[in-house]
Short mmCIF file of C-alpha atoms and ligand atoms in Angstrom, two decimals:
data_model
loop_
_atom_site.label_atom_id
_atom_site.label_comp_id
_atom_site.label_asym_id
_atom_site.label_seq_id
_atom_site.Cartn_x
_atom_site.Cartn_y
_atom_site.Cartn_z
CA MET A 1366 120.13 118.12 129.60
CA ASP A 1367 120.58 115.88 132.64
CA ALA A 1368 124.28 114.84 132.75
CA THR A 1369 123.24 111.23 133.36
CA ASP A 1370 121.01 111.17 130.25
CA THR A 1371 123.17 109.59 127.54
CA SER A 1372 120.32 108.89 125.10
CA ILE A 1373 120.79 110.23 121.59
CA SER A 1374 117.91 110.85 119.20
CA THR A 1375 118.28 108.52 116.22
CA GLY A 1376 115.34 109.77 114.17
CA TYR A 1377 113.82 106.31 113.85
CA PRO A 1378 113.46 103.44 116.34
CA ASP A 1379 116.08 100.70 116.18
CA PHE A 1380 115.36 98.05 113.57
CA THR A 1381 116.13 94.57 114.85
CA LYS A 1382 115.52 91.01 113.64
CA ASP A 1383 112.51 90.95 115.99
CA ASP A 1384 110.96 93.80 113.98
CA LEU A 1385 111.02 91.80 110.72
CA VAL A 1386 107.63 90.77 109.35
CA SER A 1387 109.18 87.31 108.96
CA GLN A 1388 112.62 85.98 109.83
CA ASP A 1389 112.18 83.14 107.32
CA ASP A 1390 111.39 85.10 104.18
CA PRO A 1391 112.53 88.57 103.04
CA TYR A 1392 109.58 89.19 100.67
CA PRO A 1393 107.05 90.25 103.36
CA GLN A 1394 109.58 92.75 104.73
CA PHE A 1395 110.20 94.13 101.23
CA HIS A 1396 106.45 94.55 100.69
CA HIS A 1397 106.05 96.20 104.09
CA TRP A 1398 108.76 98.81 103.52
CA PHE A 1399 107.72 99.33 99.90
CA LYS A 1400 104.11 99.99 100.96
CA GLN A 1401 105.33 102.56 103.50
CA ALA A 1402 107.42 104.22 100.76
CA VAL A 1403 104.39 104.31 98.43
CA GLU A 1404 102.25 105.82 101.19
CA CYS A 1405 104.89 108.46 102.00
CA ASP A 1406 103.95 111.64 100.10
CA ALA A 1407 107.54 112.82 100.13
CA ILE A 1408 108.75 109.95 97.90
CA PRO A 1409 107.66 110.77 94.32
CA ILE A 1410 108.91 107.60 92.56
CA PRO A 1411 109.20 104.88 95.22
CA ASN A 1412 109.64 102.17 92.57
CA SER A 1413 112.74 103.79 91.05
CA MET A 1414 115.88 101.78 91.68
CA ALA A 1415 119.50 101.90 90.59
CA LEU A 1416 120.32 98.79 88.55
CA ALA A 1417 123.94 97.66 88.36
CA THR A 1418 125.05 95.28 85.63
CA CYS A 1419 128.47 94.03 84.63
CA THR A 1420 130.20 92.93 81.44
CA ALA A 1421 131.74 89.46 81.15
CA SER A 1422 135.11 91.11 81.84
CA ALA A 1423 133.76 92.64 85.10
CA ILE A 1424 133.33 96.28 84.03
CA PRO A 1425 130.29 97.57 85.96
CA SER A 1426 127.66 100.12 84.94
CA VAL A 1427 124.64 101.52 86.76
CA ARG A 1428 121.46 103.44 85.90
CA MET A 1429 117.96 104.07 87.24
CA VAL A 1430 115.05 101.88 86.13
CA LEU A 1431 111.51 101.41 87.40
CA MET A 1432 110.43 98.28 89.21
CA THR A 1433 107.28 97.32 87.32
CA GLU A 1434 106.26 94.66 89.80
CA MET A 1435 107.53 92.65 92.73
CA GLY A 1436 106.28 89.19 91.87
CA PRO A 1437 106.66 85.84 93.65
CA ASN A 1438 109.90 85.17 91.74
CA GLY A 1439 111.47 88.58 92.13
CA LEU A 1440 111.62 92.15 90.85
CA VAL A 1441 110.44 92.89 87.34
CA PHE A 1442 111.68 95.76 85.17
CA CYS A 1443 111.43 96.44 81.45
CA THR A 1444 113.98 97.70 78.98
CA ASP A 1445 115.45 97.37 75.50
CA GLN A 1446 117.21 94.02 75.26
CA TYR A 1447 119.83 95.58 72.91
CA SER A 1448 120.57 98.55 75.21
CA ARG A 1449 123.87 98.66 77.07
CA LYS A 1450 122.33 97.01 80.13
CA GLY A 1451 120.51 94.48 77.93
CA ARG A 1452 123.75 93.49 76.24
CA GLU A 1453 125.60 93.29 79.56
CA LEU A 1454 122.86 91.08 81.02
CA GLU A 1455 123.10 88.80 78.00
CA GLU A 1456 126.78 88.11 78.72
CA ASN A 1457 126.57 88.26 82.52
CA PRO A 1458 123.22 87.58 84.24
CA ASN A 1459 124.35 88.83 87.68
CA ALA A 1460 122.74 92.09 88.74
CA SER A 1461 122.12 94.23 91.78
CA VAL A 1462 119.56 96.94 92.53
CA VAL A 1463 119.23 99.48 95.29
CA PHE A 1464 116.23 101.55 96.42
CA TYR A 1465 116.93 104.66 98.49
CA TRP A 1466 114.09 106.41 100.30
CA LYS A 1467 115.59 109.46 102.01
CA PRO A 1468 112.40 110.60 103.82
CA LEU A 1469 112.34 107.21 105.60
CA ASP A 1470 116.15 106.98 105.84
CA ARG A 1471 115.94 103.52 104.32
CA GLN A 1472 117.77 101.57 101.67
CA ILE A 1473 117.03 98.10 100.27
CA ARG A 1474 119.67 96.28 98.28
CA VAL A 1475 118.84 93.17 96.25
CA GLU A 1476 121.28 90.91 94.42
CA GLY A 1477 120.54 88.03 92.11
CA LYS A 1478 120.48 86.54 88.67
CA ILE A 1479 118.41 87.94 85.84
CA ARG A 1480 115.95 85.95 83.76
CA LYS A 1481 114.53 87.46 80.60
CA LEU A 1482 110.75 87.09 80.40
CA SER A 1483 108.96 85.61 77.41
CA ASP A 1484 107.64 87.83 74.65
CA GLU A 1485 104.12 87.10 75.88
CA GLU A 1486 104.88 88.10 79.48
CA SER A 1487 106.75 91.22 78.28
CA THR A 1488 103.72 92.20 76.19
CA ARG A 1489 101.55 91.97 79.27
CA TYR A 1490 103.81 94.47 81.07
CA PHE A 1491 104.07 96.73 78.01
CA LYS A 1492 100.29 97.04 77.98
CA THR A 1493 100.36 98.43 81.53
CA GLU A 1494 102.74 101.28 80.57
CA SER A 1495 101.41 104.81 80.00
CA ARG A 1496 100.53 105.74 76.41
CA PRO A 1497 103.36 108.36 76.15
CA LEU A 1498 105.90 105.73 77.24
CA GLN A 1499 104.51 103.21 74.75
CA VAL A 1500 104.80 105.87 72.02
CA LEU A 1501 108.41 106.59 73.02
CA VAL A 1502 109.38 102.91 73.09
CA ALA A 1503 107.73 102.34 69.71
CA SER A 1504 109.50 105.34 68.20
CA VAL A 1505 113.05 104.59 69.37
CA GLU A 1506 114.36 101.71 67.34
CA ARG A 1507 117.30 101.03 69.71
CA GLN A 1508 118.05 102.38 73.18
CA SER A 1509 121.61 103.53 74.00
CA VAL A 1510 122.77 104.25 70.44
CA VAL A 1511 124.32 107.48 69.16
CA ILE A 1512 121.98 109.83 67.26
CA GLU A 1513 122.77 112.97 65.33
CA ASN A 1514 120.58 115.39 67.29
CA LYS A 1515 117.27 115.72 69.17
CA THR A 1516 115.34 116.69 66.03
CA VAL A 1517 115.73 113.14 64.72
CA LEU A 1518 114.25 111.83 67.96
CA LYS A 1519 111.34 114.29 67.90
CA GLN A 1520 110.51 113.47 64.28
CA GLU A 1521 110.32 109.75 65.02
CA TYR A 1522 108.26 110.41 68.16
CA GLU A 1523 105.77 112.62 66.30
CA LYS A 1524 105.50 110.11 63.46
CA THR A 1525 104.62 107.37 65.97
CA GLN A 1526 102.23 109.70 67.81
CA GLN A 1527 100.35 110.37 64.55
CA LYS A 1528 100.32 106.68 63.64
CA TYR A 1529 98.66 105.88 66.97
CA ALA A 1530 96.60 109.07 67.33
CA ASP A 1531 93.50 106.94 67.84
CA GLU A 1532 93.99 105.83 71.43
CA SER A 1533 91.62 102.92 70.98
CA VAL A 1534 94.23 101.33 68.71
CA PRO A 1535 96.71 99.39 70.86
CA ILE A 1536 100.42 99.99 70.28
CA PRO A 1537 102.16 96.66 69.68
CA LYS A 1538 105.17 95.89 71.87
CA PRO A 1539 108.35 96.36 69.84
CA PRO A 1540 110.43 93.12 69.76
CA ASN A 1541 113.40 94.82 71.48
CA TRP A 1542 111.36 95.88 74.58
CA MET A 1543 111.50 93.05 77.10
CA GLY A 1544 110.70 92.34 80.72
CA TYR A 1545 113.34 90.98 83.08
CA VAL A 1546 113.04 89.47 86.52
CA ILE A 1547 115.80 89.62 89.12
CA GLU A 1548 115.62 86.37 91.05
CA PRO A 1549 117.06 87.45 94.41
CA SER A 1550 119.75 85.55 96.28
CA CYS A 1551 120.21 88.34 98.84
CA PHE A 1552 118.19 91.20 100.36
CA GLU A 1553 119.67 93.84 102.64
CA PHE A 1554 117.41 96.16 104.63
CA LEU A 1555 119.11 99.26 106.00
CA GLN A 1556 117.54 101.70 108.45
CA ALA A 1557 119.71 104.76 108.92
CA HIS A 1558 119.85 106.82 112.12
CA THR A 1559 121.08 110.31 112.90
CA ASN A 1560 123.74 108.87 115.22
CA CYS A 1561 125.12 106.79 112.29
CA LEU A 1562 124.43 103.46 114.09
CA GLN A 1563 122.74 102.11 110.98
CA ASP A 1564 120.74 98.89 111.25
CA ARG A 1565 121.62 96.44 108.47
CA ILE A 1566 119.68 93.20 108.32
CA VAL A 1567 120.61 90.82 105.53
CA PHE A 1568 118.82 87.75 104.17
CA VAL A 1569 120.85 85.24 102.15
CA ARG A 1570 119.09 82.52 100.21
CA GLN A 1571 120.19 78.98 101.13
CA SER A 1572 117.81 77.06 98.86
CA ASP A 1573 114.64 77.79 96.86
CA SER A 1574 112.63 78.48 99.99
CA THR A 1575 115.08 78.88 102.87
CA TRP A 1576 116.92 82.01 103.93
CA THR A 1577 119.34 82.92 106.71
CA VAL A 1578 119.07 86.29 108.38
CA GLN A 1579 121.92 88.19 110.01
CA ARG A 1580 122.89 91.67 111.23
CA LEU A 1581 125.85 93.45 109.63
CA THR A 1582 128.00 96.21 111.08
CA PRO A 1583 127.14 99.68 109.73
C1 LIG B 1910 113.66 107.61 87.38
C2 LIG B 1910 114.11 106.91 86.12
C3 LIG B 1910 113.49 105.73 85.72
C4 LIG B 1910 113.89 105.06 84.56
N1 LIG B 1910 113.27 103.89 84.22
C5 LIG B 1910 113.71 103.19 83.15
C6 LIG B 1910 113.13 101.91 82.85
O1 LIG B 1910 112.24 101.40 83.55
N2 LIG B 1910 113.61 101.24 81.76
C7 LIG B 1910 114.60 101.75 80.97
O2 LIG B 1910 114.99 101.11 79.99
N3 LIG B 1910 115.17 102.95 81.24
C8 LIG B 1910 114.76 103.68 82.32
N4 LIG B 1910 115.34 104.89 82.61
C9 LIG B 1910 116.46 105.35 81.78
C10 LIG B 1910 117.75 104.63 82.23
O3 LIG B 1910 118.24 105.21 83.43
C11 LIG B 1910 118.87 104.64 81.16
O4 LIG B 1910 119.17 105.94 80.78
C12 LIG B 1910 118.49 103.83 79.92
O5 LIG B 1910 117.76 102.67 80.25
C13 LIG B 1910 119.73 103.43 79.13
O6 LIG B 1910 120.58 102.70 79.98
P1 LIG B 1910 121.80 101.80 79.41
O7 LIG B 1910 122.43 102.58 78.29
O8 LIG B 1910 122.72 101.60 80.56
O9 LIG B 1910 121.20 100.51 78.90
C14 LIG B 1910 114.95 105.59 83.76
C15 LIG B 1910 115.58 106.77 84.17
C16 LIG B 1910 115.16 107.43 85.32
C17 LIG B 1910 115.86 108.70 85.72
#
């Protein structure tokens, strides 16, 4: 290498505010990166995200969930409203999610308040789920409760499978399965580089439709 050549390969080009789809609104940037993650064959579940919730007394917990949709009001996911996360969200609506797409060396963090969707809206999302997932949800009375063994689970699953063997019969949404939307107050887009000079661009909501955008240190 030429001694005067100080360039270091970073894997990806620098990501600056000028590269944002919009500097006024984080949603177009989210959609842009999400589309690239969907189109990347090496990312099997691009809509999987770690969801962090917190009890009223500030004890955190985290688990993976699937983003069902990114709508105009935020990120939608579905779960059992009486699960651990459901109960935590009932007492503390603040939540945070993170997507990590290693093949693109990208992370998106979103923070905001949760709003539970109506039964009608939740039913609409339930209908879009795969049949095996609908069977599972209909066969598990409560998520996150202790059970004796796996046989109990299998028996309930098979019973529900037989009940809905005719696939033309729709499976009704159980009352405990609900949709939630995270209404974002903050988005952080991180592009990692092999030289560790990570680009972190953060949008913070100022009002319903205005956002500030800034760069953070890695
Ligand atoms: C890739 C992946 C996606 C998941 N998606 C969901 C989901 O969309 N909804 C859900 O309730 N659980 C989902 N789970 C299971 C959760 O991670 C978790 O085990 C479950 O919701 C119970 O969490 P809780 O006890 O903290 O409420 C998923 C797990 C994995 C590994």
